[in-house]
């Protein structure tokens, strides 16, 4: 439950000095001293297939045609497999694989170093303490993909809008001091709703909207291209900490609807998710994706709905939440198959000024 104390805390975080320094290109949300430009580390360019000795443009084209775009794909091949795919001798193939493995630094790190790396993570409040707790206490996590799937009207987009504001809050208030990129595939982004949510926490709606970079994706190719654009914007210094894709699967589903197209669709979805995870990890940002459900005729007992995209989406998403309507217009949110959190469920209401927690 959101207690009065929580609300007061947020209000306190929001109130303060009226005179706020304008930060270059960044709009602060109301009196929240939020969204200082993050120091964006210029990362070394990741090595590409073409950088591997013995792999020329012809071989790259053949590998890409076989669905191998990155060093990892090549590094896990056998010499005979690579020789066949790329039309090179086995000796050259063996050397190429060894080179790729070396370049990738596929080694181990000790537990302490791993722990250090995890400390860099940011968390982003969903606007509901209940859902934040379900996700381990602090909401969404960077370097991870969180999926919400559920029927229409179950609250996936409302949660997205709430997160788009949450990310802008200062770290002490549960945000990540960052901007949000919103990839809208269905034209359901509603600035009016963002305004209402912003007013609900006492933030300046104009400034909140200014920190949400919205792009409409018209088809799945466009959706994939936009991802490159996001990576570029981050390199150019935009302090983006959250990327929302609403919906992840709708275009793929519509474009590959015929019989016999399922394998193609899954392959492309897989590639997209793989790229999403790469952008999330390289730039320390959180990814929130929404996904529809369909009914599963094979399910005789229990809930007959299942998420689109099957195992490909299920495995690629670090955290999966299933949203559905509950009693009296409440929404139930269930965490499913999490790698490090118990499967659990919680409830909330969608109200005009935000998400409100309720007990189940
Ligand atoms: P699809 O995109 O159709 O798959 O559904 P979704 O899961 O994204 O649904 P969404 O998050 O858009 O939830 C829509 C529901 O949110 C509506 O049915 C309403 O119950 C609720 N809702 C939307 N706007 C308001 C509002 O201004 N006030 C209140 N109280 N509820 C709202
Ligand atoms: Mg929606």
Short mmCIF file of N, CA, C and O in Angstrom, two decimals, residues 219-263:
data_model
loop_
_atom_site.label_atom_id
_atom_site.label_comp_id
_atom_site.label_asym_id
_atom_site.label_seq_id
_atom_site.Cartn_x
_atom_site.Cartn_y
_atom_site.Cartn_z
N UNK A 219 6.25 -0.59 -38.78
CA UNK A 219 6.26 -2.04 -39.06
C UNK A 219 7.45 -2.64 -38.33
O UNK A 219 8.21 -1.92 -37.67
N UNK A 220 7.62 -3.94 -38.45
CA UNK A 220 8.67 -4.58 -37.63
C UNK A 220 10.07 -4.15 -38.07
O UNK A 220 10.97 -4.04 -37.23
N UNK A 221 10.24 -3.88 -39.37
CA UNK A 221 11.56 -3.41 -39.83
C UNK A 221 11.88 -2.07 -39.19
O UNK A 221 12.99 -1.83 -38.72
N UNK A 222 10.88 -1.21 -39.20
CA UNK A 222 11.04 0.12 -38.60
C UNK A 222 11.34 -0.01 -37.10
O UNK A 222 12.22 0.66 -36.56
N UNK A 223 10.62 -0.90 -36.48
CA UNK A 223 10.82 -1.16 -35.04
C UNK A 223 12.27 -1.58 -34.77
O UNK A 223 12.89 -1.15 -33.80
N UNK A 224 12.80 -2.41 -35.65
CA UNK A 224 14.18 -2.87 -35.47
C UNK A 224 15.17 -1.73 -35.73
O UNK A 224 16.16 -1.58 -35.00
N UNK A 225 14.87 -0.92 -36.75
CA UNK A 225 15.76 0.22 -37.06
C UNK A 225 15.82 1.22 -35.92
O UNK A 225 16.87 1.80 -35.63
N UNK A 226 14.67 1.44 -35.28
CA UNK A 226 14.61 2.43 -34.20
C UNK A 226 15.57 2.08 -33.07
O UNK A 226 16.06 2.96 -32.36
N UNK A 227 15.82 0.80 -32.93
CA UNK A 227 16.74 0.37 -31.88
C UNK A 227 18.14 0.91 -32.13
O UNK A 227 18.82 1.37 -31.19
N UNK A 228 18.55 0.90 -33.39
CA UNK A 228 19.87 1.45 -33.73
C UNK A 228 19.90 2.95 -33.41
O UNK A 228 20.89 3.49 -32.94
N UNK A 229 18.77 3.59 -33.68
CA UNK A 229 18.66 5.03 -33.44
C UNK A 229 18.82 5.33 -31.94
O UNK A 229 19.47 6.30 -31.57
N UNK A 230 18.23 4.47 -31.12
CA UNK A 230 18.33 4.66 -29.67
C UNK A 230 19.79 4.53 -29.24
O UNK A 230 20.30 5.35 -28.48
N UNK A 231 20.45 3.51 -29.78
CA UNK A 231 21.87 3.30 -29.43
C UNK A 231 22.68 4.55 -29.81
O UNK A 231 23.54 5.00 -29.05
N UNK A 232 22.36 5.12 -30.97
CA UNK A 232 23.07 6.34 -31.41
C UNK A 232 22.80 7.51 -30.46
O UNK A 232 23.71 8.24 -30.09
N UNK A 233 21.52 7.67 -30.09
CA UNK A 233 21.18 8.79 -29.20
C UNK A 233 21.94 8.68 -27.89
O UNK A 233 22.40 9.68 -27.33
N UNK A 234 22.07 7.45 -27.39
CA UNK A 234 22.79 7.26 -26.13
C UNK A 234 24.26 7.64 -26.32
O UNK A 234 24.85 8.32 -25.49
N UNK A 235 24.81 7.20 -27.44
CA UNK A 235 26.22 7.54 -27.72
C UNK A 235 26.39 9.05 -27.81
O UNK A 235 27.41 9.60 -27.41
N UNK A 236 25.36 9.74 -28.33
CA UNK A 236 25.43 11.20 -28.44
C UNK A 236 25.21 11.89 -27.10
O UNK A 236 25.16 13.11 -27.03
N UNK A 237 24.99 11.12 -26.04
CA UNK A 237 24.93 11.72 -24.72
C UNK A 237 23.54 11.85 -24.11
O UNK A 237 23.40 12.42 -23.03
N UNK A 238 22.50 11.34 -24.77
CA UNK A 238 21.17 11.39 -24.15
C UNK A 238 21.16 10.44 -22.95
O UNK A 238 21.49 9.27 -23.10
N UNK A 239 20.77 10.94 -21.77
CA UNK A 239 20.82 10.08 -20.58
C UNK A 239 19.61 9.14 -20.50
O UNK A 239 18.81 9.22 -19.58
N UNK A 240 19.51 8.25 -21.45
CA UNK A 240 18.35 7.36 -21.50
C UNK A 240 18.58 6.17 -20.57
O UNK A 240 19.62 5.52 -20.64
N UNK A 241 17.61 5.92 -19.69
CA UNK A 241 17.75 4.80 -18.76
C UNK A 241 16.63 3.78 -18.91
O UNK A 241 16.65 2.75 -18.27
N UNK A 242 15.65 4.14 -19.75
CA UNK A 242 14.53 3.21 -19.92
C UNK A 242 14.06 3.23 -21.36
O UNK A 242 13.90 4.30 -21.96
N UNK A 243 13.86 2.04 -21.90
CA UNK A 243 13.28 1.93 -23.24
C UNK A 243 12.02 1.08 -23.12
O UNK A 243 12.04 -0.01 -22.56
N UNK A 244 10.94 1.66 -23.66
CA UNK A 244 9.66 0.97 -23.61
C UNK A 244 9.29 0.55 -25.03
O UNK A 244 9.39 1.36 -25.95
N UNK A 245 8.87 -0.68 -25.20
CA UNK A 245 8.39 -1.10 -26.51
C UNK A 245 6.97 -1.63 -26.33
O UNK A 245 6.76 -2.69 -25.74
N UNK A 246 6.03 -0.84 -26.81
CA UNK A 246 4.60 -1.14 -26.60
C UNK A 246 3.92 -1.19 -27.98
O UNK A 246 3.61 -0.16 -28.55
N UNK A 247 3.74 -2.31 -28.60
CA UNK A 247 4.00 -3.65 -28.11
C UNK A 247 5.18 -4.29 -28.82
O UNK A 247 5.46 -3.98 -29.98
N UNK A 248 5.80 -5.22 -28.12
CA UNK A 248 6.94 -5.94 -28.69
C UNK A 248 6.53 -6.77 -29.91
O UNK A 248 7.22 -6.78 -30.92
N UNK A 249 5.41 -7.44 -29.80
CA UNK A 249 5.10 -8.51 -30.76
C UNK A 249 4.04 -8.17 -31.81
O UNK A 249 3.91 -8.91 -32.78
N UNK A 250 3.28 -7.07 -31.62
CA UNK A 250 2.11 -6.85 -32.50
C UNK A 250 2.48 -6.84 -33.98
O UNK A 250 1.82 -7.51 -34.78
N UNK A 251 3.52 -6.10 -34.37
CA UNK A 251 3.89 -6.04 -35.79
C UNK A 251 4.34 -7.40 -36.30
O UNK A 251 3.95 -7.84 -37.38
N UNK A 252 5.16 -8.06 -35.52
CA UNK A 252 5.67 -9.37 -35.95
C UNK A 252 4.50 -10.33 -36.16
O UNK A 252 4.46 -11.08 -37.12
N UNK A 253 3.56 -10.22 -35.26
CA UNK A 253 2.42 -11.14 -35.32
C UNK A 253 1.57 -10.86 -36.56
O UNK A 253 1.13 -11.77 -37.25
N UNK A 254 1.37 -9.56 -36.84
CA UNK A 254 0.51 -9.21 -37.97
C UNK A 254 1.19 -9.53 -39.30
O UNK A 254 0.55 -9.96 -40.25
N UNK A 255 2.51 -9.30 -39.34
CA UNK A 255 3.21 -9.47 -40.62
C UNK A 255 3.50 -10.93 -40.96
O UNK A 255 3.64 -11.29 -42.11
N UNK A 256 3.63 -11.74 -39.94
CA UNK A 256 3.94 -13.15 -40.19
C UNK A 256 2.78 -13.99 -39.66
O UNK A 256 2.93 -14.75 -38.71
N UNK A 257 1.64 -13.80 -40.30
CA UNK A 257 0.47 -14.47 -39.74
C UNK A 257 0.16 -15.77 -40.44
O UNK A 257 -0.59 -16.60 -39.94
N UNK A 258 0.76 -15.95 -41.64
CA UNK A 258 0.41 -17.14 -42.41
C UNK A 258 0.99 -18.42 -41.85
O UNK A 258 1.90 -18.40 -41.03
N UNK A 259 0.42 -19.49 -42.28
CA UNK A 259 0.98 -20.80 -41.93
C UNK A 259 2.36 -20.89 -42.56
O UNK A 259 2.60 -20.37 -43.65
N UNK A 260 3.26 -21.52 -41.92
CA UNK A 260 4.59 -21.68 -42.49
C UNK A 260 5.49 -20.46 -42.27
O UNK A 260 6.65 -20.48 -42.63
N UNK A 261 4.94 -19.39 -41.69
CA UNK A 261 5.77 -18.19 -41.47
C UNK A 261 6.24 -18.09 -40.03
O UNK A 261 6.99 -17.18 -39.68
N UNK A 262 5.78 -19.03 -39.24
CA UNK A 262 6.08 -18.97 -37.81
C UNK A 262 7.58 -19.01 -37.54
O UNK A 262 8.10 -18.25 -36.73
N UNK A 263 8.27 -19.89 -38.25
CA UNK A 263 9.71 -20.04 -38.01
C UNK A 263 10.43 -18.73 -38.33
O UNK A 263 11.29 -18.29 -37.56
#
